[in-house]
Every structure is written in structure tokens, then in C-alpha cells.
mmCIF file of C-alpha atoms in Angstrom:
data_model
loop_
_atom_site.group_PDB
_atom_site.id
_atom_site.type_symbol
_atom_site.label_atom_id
_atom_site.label_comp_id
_atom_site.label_asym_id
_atom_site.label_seq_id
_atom_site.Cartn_x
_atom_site.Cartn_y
_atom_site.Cartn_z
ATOM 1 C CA UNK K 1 56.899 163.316 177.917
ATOM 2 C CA UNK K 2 55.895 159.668 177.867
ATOM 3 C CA UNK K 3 56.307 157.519 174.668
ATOM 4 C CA UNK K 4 53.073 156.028 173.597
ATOM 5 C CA UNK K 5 52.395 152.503 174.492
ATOM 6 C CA UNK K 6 52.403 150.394 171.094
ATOM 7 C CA UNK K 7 50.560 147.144 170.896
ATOM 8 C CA UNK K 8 52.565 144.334 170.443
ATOM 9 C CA UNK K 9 50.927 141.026 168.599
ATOM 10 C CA UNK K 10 51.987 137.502 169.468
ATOM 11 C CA UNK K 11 51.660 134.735 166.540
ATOM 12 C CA UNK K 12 51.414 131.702 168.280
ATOM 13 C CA UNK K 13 53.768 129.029 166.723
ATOM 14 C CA UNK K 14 51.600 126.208 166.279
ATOM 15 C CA UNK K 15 53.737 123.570 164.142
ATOM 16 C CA UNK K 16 57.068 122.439 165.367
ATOM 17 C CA UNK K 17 59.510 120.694 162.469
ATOM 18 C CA UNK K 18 62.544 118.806 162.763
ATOM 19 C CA UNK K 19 64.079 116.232 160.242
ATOM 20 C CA UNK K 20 67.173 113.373 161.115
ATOM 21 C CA UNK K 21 69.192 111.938 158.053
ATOM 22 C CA UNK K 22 71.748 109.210 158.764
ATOM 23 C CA UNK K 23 74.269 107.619 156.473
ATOM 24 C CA UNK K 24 75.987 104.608 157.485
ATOM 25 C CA UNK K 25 78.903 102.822 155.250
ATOM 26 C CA UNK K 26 80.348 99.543 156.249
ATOM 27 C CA UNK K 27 83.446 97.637 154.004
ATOM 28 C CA UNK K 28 84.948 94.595 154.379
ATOM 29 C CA UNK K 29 88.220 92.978 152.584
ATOM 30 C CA UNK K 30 89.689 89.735 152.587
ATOM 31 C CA UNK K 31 92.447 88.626 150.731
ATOM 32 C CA UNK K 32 94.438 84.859 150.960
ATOM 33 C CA UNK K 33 91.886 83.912 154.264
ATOM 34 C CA UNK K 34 92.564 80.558 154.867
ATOM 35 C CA UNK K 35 89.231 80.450 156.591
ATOM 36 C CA UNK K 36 87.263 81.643 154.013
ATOM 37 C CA UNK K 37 85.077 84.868 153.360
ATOM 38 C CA UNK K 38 84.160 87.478 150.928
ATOM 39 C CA UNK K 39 84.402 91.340 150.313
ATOM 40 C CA UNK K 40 81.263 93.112 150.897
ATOM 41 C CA UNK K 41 80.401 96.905 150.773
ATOM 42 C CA UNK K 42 77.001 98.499 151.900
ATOM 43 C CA UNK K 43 75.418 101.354 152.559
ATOM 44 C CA UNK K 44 71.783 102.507 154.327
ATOM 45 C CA UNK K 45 70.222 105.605 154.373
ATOM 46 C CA UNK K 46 67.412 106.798 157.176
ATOM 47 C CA UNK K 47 65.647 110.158 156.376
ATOM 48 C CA UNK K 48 62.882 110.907 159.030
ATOM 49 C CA UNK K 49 60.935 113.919 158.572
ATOM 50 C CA UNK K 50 58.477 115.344 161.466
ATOM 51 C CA UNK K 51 55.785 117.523 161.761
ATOM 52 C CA UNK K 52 54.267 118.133 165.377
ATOM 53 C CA UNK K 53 51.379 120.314 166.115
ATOM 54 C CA UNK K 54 50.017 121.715 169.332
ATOM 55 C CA UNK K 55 47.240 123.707 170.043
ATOM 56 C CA UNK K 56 46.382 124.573 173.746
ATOM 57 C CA UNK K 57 43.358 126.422 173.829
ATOM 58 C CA UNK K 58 41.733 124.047 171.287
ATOM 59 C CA UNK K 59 43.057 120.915 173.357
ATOM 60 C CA UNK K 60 44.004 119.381 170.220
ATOM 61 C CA UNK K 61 47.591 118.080 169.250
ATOM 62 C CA UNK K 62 48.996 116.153 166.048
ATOM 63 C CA UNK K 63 52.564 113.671 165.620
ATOM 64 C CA UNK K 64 53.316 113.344 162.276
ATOM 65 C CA UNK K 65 56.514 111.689 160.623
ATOM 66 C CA UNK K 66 57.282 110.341 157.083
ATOM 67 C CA UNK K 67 60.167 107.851 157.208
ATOM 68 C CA UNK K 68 62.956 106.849 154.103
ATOM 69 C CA UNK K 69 65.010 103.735 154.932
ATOM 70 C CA UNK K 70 66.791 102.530 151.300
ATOM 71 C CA UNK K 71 70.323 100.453 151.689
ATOM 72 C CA UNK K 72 72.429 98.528 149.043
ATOM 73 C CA UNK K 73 74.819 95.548 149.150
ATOM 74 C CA UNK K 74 77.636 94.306 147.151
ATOM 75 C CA UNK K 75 79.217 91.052 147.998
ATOM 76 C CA UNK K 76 81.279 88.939 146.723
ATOM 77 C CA UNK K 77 80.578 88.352 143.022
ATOM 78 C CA UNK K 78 76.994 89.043 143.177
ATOM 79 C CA UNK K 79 75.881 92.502 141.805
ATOM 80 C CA UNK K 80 74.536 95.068 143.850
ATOM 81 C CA UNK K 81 71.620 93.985 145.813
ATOM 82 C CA UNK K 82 68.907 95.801 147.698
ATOM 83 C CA UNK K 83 68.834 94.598 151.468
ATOM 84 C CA UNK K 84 66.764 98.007 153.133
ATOM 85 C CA UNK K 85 63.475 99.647 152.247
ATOM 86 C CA UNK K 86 60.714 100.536 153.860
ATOM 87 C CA UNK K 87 58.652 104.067 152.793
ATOM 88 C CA UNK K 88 56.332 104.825 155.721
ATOM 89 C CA UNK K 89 54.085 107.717 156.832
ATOM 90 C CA UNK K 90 52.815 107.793 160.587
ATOM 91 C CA UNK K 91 49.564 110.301 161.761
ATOM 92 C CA UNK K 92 47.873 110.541 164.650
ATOM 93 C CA UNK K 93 45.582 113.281 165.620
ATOM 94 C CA UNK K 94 44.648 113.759 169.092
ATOM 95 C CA UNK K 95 41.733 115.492 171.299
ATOM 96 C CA UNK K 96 42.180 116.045 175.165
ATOM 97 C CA UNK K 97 39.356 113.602 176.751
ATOM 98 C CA UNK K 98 40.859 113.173 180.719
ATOM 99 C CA UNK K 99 43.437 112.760 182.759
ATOM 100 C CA UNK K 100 46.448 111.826 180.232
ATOM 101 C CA UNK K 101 44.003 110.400 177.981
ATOM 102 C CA UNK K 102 43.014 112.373 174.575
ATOM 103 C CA UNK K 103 40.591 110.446 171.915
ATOM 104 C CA UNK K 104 42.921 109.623 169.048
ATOM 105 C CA UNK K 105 42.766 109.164 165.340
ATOM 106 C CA UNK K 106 45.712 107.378 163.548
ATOM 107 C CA UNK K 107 46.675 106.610 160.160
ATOM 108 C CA UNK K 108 49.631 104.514 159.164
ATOM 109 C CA UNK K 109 50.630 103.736 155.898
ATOM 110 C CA UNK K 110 53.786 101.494 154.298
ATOM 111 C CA UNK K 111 55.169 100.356 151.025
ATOM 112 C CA UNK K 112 58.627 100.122 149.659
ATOM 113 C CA UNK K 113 60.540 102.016 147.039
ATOM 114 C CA UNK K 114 62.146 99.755 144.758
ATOM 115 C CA UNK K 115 61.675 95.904 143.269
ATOM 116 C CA UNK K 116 62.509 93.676 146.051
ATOM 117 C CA UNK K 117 63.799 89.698 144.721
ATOM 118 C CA UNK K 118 63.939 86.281 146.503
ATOM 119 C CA UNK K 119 67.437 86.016 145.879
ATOM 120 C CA UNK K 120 69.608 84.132 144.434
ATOM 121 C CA UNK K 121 66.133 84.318 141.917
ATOM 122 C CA UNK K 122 66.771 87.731 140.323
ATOM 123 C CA UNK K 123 64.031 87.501 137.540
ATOM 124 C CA UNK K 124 60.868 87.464 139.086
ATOM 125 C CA UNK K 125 60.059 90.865 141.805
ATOM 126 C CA UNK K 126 57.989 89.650 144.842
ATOM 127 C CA UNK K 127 57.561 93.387 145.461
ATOM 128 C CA UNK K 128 57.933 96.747 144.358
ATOM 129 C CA UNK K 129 56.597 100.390 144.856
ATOM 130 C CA UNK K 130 53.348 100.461 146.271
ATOM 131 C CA UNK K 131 53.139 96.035 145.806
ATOM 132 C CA UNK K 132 52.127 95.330 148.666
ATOM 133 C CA UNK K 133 50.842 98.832 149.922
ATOM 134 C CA UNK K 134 49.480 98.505 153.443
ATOM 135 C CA UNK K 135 47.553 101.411 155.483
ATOM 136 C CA UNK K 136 46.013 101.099 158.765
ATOM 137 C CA UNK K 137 43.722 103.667 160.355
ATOM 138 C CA UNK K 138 42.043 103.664 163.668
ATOM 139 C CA UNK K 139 40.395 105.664 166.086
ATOM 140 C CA UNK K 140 40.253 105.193 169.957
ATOM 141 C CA UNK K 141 42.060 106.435 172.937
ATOM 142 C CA UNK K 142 45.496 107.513 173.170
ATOM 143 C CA UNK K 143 47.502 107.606 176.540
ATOM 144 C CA UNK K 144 50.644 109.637 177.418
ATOM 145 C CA UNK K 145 52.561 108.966 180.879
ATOM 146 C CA UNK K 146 55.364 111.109 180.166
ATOM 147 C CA UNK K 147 56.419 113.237 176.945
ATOM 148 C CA UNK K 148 58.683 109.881 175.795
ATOM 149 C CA UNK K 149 55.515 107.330 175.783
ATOM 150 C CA UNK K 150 52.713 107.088 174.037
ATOM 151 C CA UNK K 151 50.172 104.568 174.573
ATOM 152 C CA UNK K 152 47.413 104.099 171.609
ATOM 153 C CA UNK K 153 44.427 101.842 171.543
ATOM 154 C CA UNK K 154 41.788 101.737 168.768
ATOM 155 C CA UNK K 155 39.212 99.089 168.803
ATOM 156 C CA UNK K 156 37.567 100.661 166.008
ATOM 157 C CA UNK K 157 40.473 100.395 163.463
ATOM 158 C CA UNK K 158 40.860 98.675 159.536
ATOM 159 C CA UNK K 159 43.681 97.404 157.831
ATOM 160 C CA UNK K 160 44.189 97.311 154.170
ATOM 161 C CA UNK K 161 46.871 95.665 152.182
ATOM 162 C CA UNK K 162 46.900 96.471 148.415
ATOM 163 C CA UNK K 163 48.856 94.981 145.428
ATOM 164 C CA UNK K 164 47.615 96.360 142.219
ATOM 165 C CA UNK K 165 49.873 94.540 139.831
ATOM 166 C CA UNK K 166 48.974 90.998 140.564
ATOM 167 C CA UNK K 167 50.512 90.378 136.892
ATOM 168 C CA UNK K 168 54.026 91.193 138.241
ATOM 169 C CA UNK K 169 53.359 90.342 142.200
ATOM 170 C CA UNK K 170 52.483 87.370 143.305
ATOM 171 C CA UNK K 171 49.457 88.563 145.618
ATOM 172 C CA UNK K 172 48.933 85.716 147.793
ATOM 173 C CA UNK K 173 52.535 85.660 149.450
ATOM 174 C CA UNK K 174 50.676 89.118 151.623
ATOM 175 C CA UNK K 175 47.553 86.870 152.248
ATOM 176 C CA UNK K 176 45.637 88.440 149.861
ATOM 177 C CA UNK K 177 43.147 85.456 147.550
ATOM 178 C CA UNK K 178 44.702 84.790 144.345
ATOM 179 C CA UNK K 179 41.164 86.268 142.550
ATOM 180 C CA UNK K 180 41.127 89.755 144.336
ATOM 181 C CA UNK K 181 44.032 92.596 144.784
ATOM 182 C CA UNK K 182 43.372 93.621 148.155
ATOM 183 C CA UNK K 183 42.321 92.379 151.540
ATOM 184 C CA UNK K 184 40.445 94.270 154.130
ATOM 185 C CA UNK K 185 40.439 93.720 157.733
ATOM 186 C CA UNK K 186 38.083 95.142 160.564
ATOM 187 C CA UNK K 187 39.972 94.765 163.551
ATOM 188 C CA UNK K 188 41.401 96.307 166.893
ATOM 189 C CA UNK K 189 45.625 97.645 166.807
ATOM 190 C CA UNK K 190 47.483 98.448 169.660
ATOM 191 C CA UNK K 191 49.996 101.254 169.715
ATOM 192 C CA UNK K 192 53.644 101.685 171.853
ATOM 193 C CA UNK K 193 56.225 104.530 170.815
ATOM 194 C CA UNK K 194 58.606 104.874 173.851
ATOM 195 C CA UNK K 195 62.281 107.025 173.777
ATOM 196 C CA UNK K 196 63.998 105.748 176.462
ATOM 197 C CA UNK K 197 67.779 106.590 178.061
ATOM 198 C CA UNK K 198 69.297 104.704 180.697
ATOM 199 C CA UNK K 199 72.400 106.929 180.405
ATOM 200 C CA UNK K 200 73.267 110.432 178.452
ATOM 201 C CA UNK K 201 74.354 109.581 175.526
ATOM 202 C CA UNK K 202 72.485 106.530 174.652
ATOM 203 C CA UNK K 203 68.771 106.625 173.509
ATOM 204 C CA UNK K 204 66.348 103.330 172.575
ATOM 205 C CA UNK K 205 63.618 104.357 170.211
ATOM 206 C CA UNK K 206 60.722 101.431 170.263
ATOM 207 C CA UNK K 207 58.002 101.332 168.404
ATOM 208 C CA UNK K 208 55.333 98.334 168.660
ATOM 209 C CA UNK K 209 51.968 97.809 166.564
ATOM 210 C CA UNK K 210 50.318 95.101 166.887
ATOM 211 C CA UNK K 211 46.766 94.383 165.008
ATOM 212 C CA UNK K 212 44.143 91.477 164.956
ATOM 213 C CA UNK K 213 40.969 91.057 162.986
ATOM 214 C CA UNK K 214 37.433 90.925 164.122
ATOM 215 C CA UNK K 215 36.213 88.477 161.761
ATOM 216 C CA UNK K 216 39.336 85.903 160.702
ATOM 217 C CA UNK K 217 41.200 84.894 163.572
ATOM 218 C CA UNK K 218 41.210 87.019 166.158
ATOM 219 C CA UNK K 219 43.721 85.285 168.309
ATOM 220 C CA UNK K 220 46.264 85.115 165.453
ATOM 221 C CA UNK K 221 47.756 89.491 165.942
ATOM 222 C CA UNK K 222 49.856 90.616 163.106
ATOM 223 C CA UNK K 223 53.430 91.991 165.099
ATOM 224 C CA UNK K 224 55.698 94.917 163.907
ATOM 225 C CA UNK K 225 58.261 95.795 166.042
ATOM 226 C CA UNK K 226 61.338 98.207 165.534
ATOM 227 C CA UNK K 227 63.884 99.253 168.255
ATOM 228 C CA UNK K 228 66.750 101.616 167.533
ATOM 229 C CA UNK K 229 69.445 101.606 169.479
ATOM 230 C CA UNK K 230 71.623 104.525 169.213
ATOM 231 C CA UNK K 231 75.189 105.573 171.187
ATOM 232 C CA UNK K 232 76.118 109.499 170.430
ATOM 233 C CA UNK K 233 80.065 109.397 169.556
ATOM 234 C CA UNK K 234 79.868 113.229 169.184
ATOM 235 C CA UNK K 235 77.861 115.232 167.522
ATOM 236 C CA UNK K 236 77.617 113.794 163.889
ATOM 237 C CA UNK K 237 78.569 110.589 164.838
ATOM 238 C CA UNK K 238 76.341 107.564 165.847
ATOM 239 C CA UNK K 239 76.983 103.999 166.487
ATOM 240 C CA UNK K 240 73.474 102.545 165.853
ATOM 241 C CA UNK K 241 71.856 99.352 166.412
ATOM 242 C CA UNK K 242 68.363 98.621 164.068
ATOM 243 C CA UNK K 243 66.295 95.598 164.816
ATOM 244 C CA UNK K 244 63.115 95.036 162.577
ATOM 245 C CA UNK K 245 60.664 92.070 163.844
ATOM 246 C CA UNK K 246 57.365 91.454 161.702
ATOM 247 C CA UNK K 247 54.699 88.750 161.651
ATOM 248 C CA UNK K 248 52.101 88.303 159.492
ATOM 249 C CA UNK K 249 49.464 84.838 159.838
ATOM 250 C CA UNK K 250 48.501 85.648 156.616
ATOM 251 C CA UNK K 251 52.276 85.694 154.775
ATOM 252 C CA UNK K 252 53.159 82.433 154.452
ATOM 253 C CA UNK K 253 56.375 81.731 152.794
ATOM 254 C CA UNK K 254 57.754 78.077 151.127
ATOM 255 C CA UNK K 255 58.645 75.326 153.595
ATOM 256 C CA UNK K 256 61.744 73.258 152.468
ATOM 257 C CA UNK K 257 63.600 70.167 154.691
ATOM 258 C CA UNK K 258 66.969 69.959 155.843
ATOM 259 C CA UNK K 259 68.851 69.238 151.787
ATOM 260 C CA UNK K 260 66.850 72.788 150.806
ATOM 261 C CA UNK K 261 64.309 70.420 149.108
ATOM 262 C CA UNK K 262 60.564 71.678 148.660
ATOM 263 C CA UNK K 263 57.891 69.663 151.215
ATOM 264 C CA UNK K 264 54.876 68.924 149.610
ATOM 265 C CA UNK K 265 51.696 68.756 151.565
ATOM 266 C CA UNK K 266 48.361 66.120 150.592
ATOM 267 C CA UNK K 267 47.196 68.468 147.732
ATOM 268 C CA UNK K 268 50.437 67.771 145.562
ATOM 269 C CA UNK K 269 51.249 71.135 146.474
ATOM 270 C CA UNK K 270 54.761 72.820 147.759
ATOM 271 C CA UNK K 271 53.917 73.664 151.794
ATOM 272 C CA UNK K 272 53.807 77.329 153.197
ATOM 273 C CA UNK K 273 53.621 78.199 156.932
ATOM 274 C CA UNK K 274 53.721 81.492 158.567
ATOM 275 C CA UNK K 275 57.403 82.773 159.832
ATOM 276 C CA UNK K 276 59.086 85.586 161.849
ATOM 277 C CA UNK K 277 60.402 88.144 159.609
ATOM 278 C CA UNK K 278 63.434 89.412 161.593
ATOM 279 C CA UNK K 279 66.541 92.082 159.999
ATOM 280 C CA UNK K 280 69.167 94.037 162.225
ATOM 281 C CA UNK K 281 71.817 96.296 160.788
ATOM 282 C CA UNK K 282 74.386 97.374 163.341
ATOM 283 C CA UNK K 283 77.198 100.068 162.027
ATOM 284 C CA UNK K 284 78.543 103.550 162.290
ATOM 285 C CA UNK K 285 76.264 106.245 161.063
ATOM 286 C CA UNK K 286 76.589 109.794 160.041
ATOM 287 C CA UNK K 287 73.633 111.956 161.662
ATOM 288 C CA UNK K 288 72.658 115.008 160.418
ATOM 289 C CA UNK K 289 69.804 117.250 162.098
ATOM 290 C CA UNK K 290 68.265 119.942 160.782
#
């Protein structure tokens, strides 16, 4: 006698989730150097959450990641400083349109955790959770050679950048008027996320935006640019190179001469100019993925 057929059911597993944590500690100790130094200890932590959704039959897909970087610093006699933090969240919903090509919706948003200082000026914050807060969304087309690139261009895209406590915050170090808490940008961003290995256990993570307003300068295009570089040791162990580029027209920071002296422009008032924002932390991390 035959056995009955049964129907089996397939749940299709939309969602895909996958989170990285890294931990890295570095020391240093000097004692009687005759060519001078200090002891330092500090720490960062890197928490990446991500969220990936794919739906064939509907031709529609969705990257999603929300991002923790937080690191510390204790040197010499100074107290324990903060040196890393960044909060971020990164969408971007897609729709097949041709080729490689789907239409594309993105939303990025950043702020920081914790009071940020000018240092060695420890009284006053020039930042602190969600001062400055700045989200960008966008919609265009989004362009994918291979599963490691991604290739996103919105001409229809704005650009916000918040501080709500202008009491604590000076507002117009993020190019926002000294009579208004936020400043809004119509503009066009630009889009590169590329994984990259020229050998097997060595991977460069780069990820470009770059953004320019209609209205206010169009030739002047905001730049933020990270690149990790990371060499597997084994299989908790990293050595790991992060580089951190920003610029900003609109952030202009204090100009001072060669003696560290303030230079005063026509108006009686200190100068400010626009700058490259650069950071790069190189140690050995603890990776943990789950």
C-alpha cells in the first residue's frame, strides 16, 4: 500500500541578520625615557548590527545597518577622555528598474552618544547626543556591479542638520545661523559602499558619501569617507586599520598663527575657515560575530 502524499509548505525566509562587535585595547608604559613620553591606555568599541531583506518575486530588496563606535583615552595626567563616537543608522530600499539598476530610496542618519569637548577646554561641550543630529534622505537610482559594490545616486535628496540645545551647543560651528536650530539643504548625494580583498584574509570596507546643495554653493560637496582595513589573525582576532575623512564648507573652525595666537579678520573678529576633519585608529581588535 502506498503512503499518502502530504503537502509540504515552504516559508520563504525573507530577512537575513547578522551583527559584528569588536573590542580593541591598546597600553603603553614608559618609565625613566630619556626621550620623553607618556603612559596612555584606550579602548574602542564597534557594534554593527544588519538587517537585509530580499524579496524576488516582488523585485524589491532592503540594506539596513545601525552602527555603535564609542572609545576612551587616558593619558598621561589628563583624566579619561572621549576620542570615538559616532551613532549612525544606514537604509536604503530598493526596486528592480533594469539591467543592474533598481530605483532607490535612502535614509541616513548620525549623531553621537556622549558630550564631546575642545580639549584641553573641558567646561564648555561643543556636542552631545543628538547636538548636531544630521539625516540625509534621497531617492534616485542605485547600481550594483557585483554583490561587494553598490553604486547610489539621488539627485532628488535633502540634508538636515539639527542642534536643539543651542543654549549648551554652539550652533554655528555645524553651519547652522546663530538665530535658527537647524539648516536644511536641497541637494544631490552620491553613494559608494565597496568590500574589497586583494588576498584571503584581508578585506577593505569603503564607504564614500558625498553631498552638495542646490541652492548655496553647489560646487562646494560636503565629503565623508571611511575605509576599514582589516587583516584576519584567526578567527577572533583582527588587526584593523580605521580611517575617518570628513568635510564640511559650512564647519568652520578657529584659525590661529604659528605661536597658537587667534587671527583676527577686518570685523574685529577671531577668523574661521573650513578644514579636513581626518581620525585613524590602528590596533588589535577582538571580533565577535553572531
Amino acid at each position: 500500500k502506498l503512503v499518502d502524499i502530504q503537502k509540504i509548505l515552504i516559508k520563504s525566509q525573507f530577512w537575513k541578520y547578522r551583527s559584528e562587535a569588536s573590542f580593541a585595547l591598546n597600553q603603553g608604559l614608559v618609565t625613566n625615557w630619556v626621550k620623553g613620553g607618556e603612559n596612555s591606555v584606550s579602548t574602542a568599541l564597534d557594534i554593527t548590527w544588519f538587517a537585509d531583506y530580499i524579496n524576488k518575486p516582488m523585485l524589491v530588496s532592503s540594506n539596513n545597518f545601525a552602527r555603535i563606535k564609542y572609545g576612551l583615552i587616558k593619558s598621561g595626567e589628563d583624566g579619561i577622555r572621549k576620542n570615538i563616537d559616532l551613532l549612525e543608522t544606514n537604509s536604503k530600499l530598493n526596486h528592480k528598474a533594469f539591467g543592474k539598476f533598481d530605483f532607490s530610496g535612502i535614509m541616513l542618519f548620525k549623531t553621537q552618544v556622549s558630550r564631546g569637548y575642545n580639549y584641553p577646554n573641558d567646561s564648555v561641550p561643543v556636542s552631545k547626543f543628538m547636538n548636531p543630529a544630521i539625516l540625509t534622505l534621497g531617492f534616485g537610482l542605485d547600481y550594483k556591479p557585483d554583490k561587494f559594490t553598490s553604486i547610489n545616486f539621488s539627485p532628488l535628496s535633502y540634508k538636515g542638520t539639527f542642534v536643539p540645545d543651542t543654549a549648551s551647543i554652539d550652533q554655528t560651528r555645524y553651519g547652522i545661523p546663530a538665530n535658527r536650530k537647524a539648516k536644511h539643504e536641497p541637494g544631490v548625494s552620491f553613494m559608494i559602499s565597496n568590500e574589497f580583498r586583494p588576498v584571503k584574509n584581508i578585506t577593505i570596507t569603503n564607504r564614500l558619501q558625498l553631498f552638495t546643495n542646490y541652492i548655496n554653493n553647489p560646487l562646494n560637496i560636503d565629503v565623508d569617507w571611511e575605509m576599514i582595513l582589516q587583516a584576519n589573525l584567526n578567527w577572533f582576532t583582527d588587526v584593523r586599520l580605521n580611517t575617518h575623512l570628513i568635510f564640511d564648507d559650512d564647519t568652520k573652525t578657529p584659525v590661529f598663527d604659528k605661536n597658537k595666537n587667534p587671527v583676527m579678520g577686518n570685523d574685529g573678529l577671531q577668523k574661521k575657515t573650513a578644514r579636513v576633519q581626518f581620525k585613524e585608529l590602528l590596533g588589535l581588535s577582538f571580533i565577535f560575530r553572531f
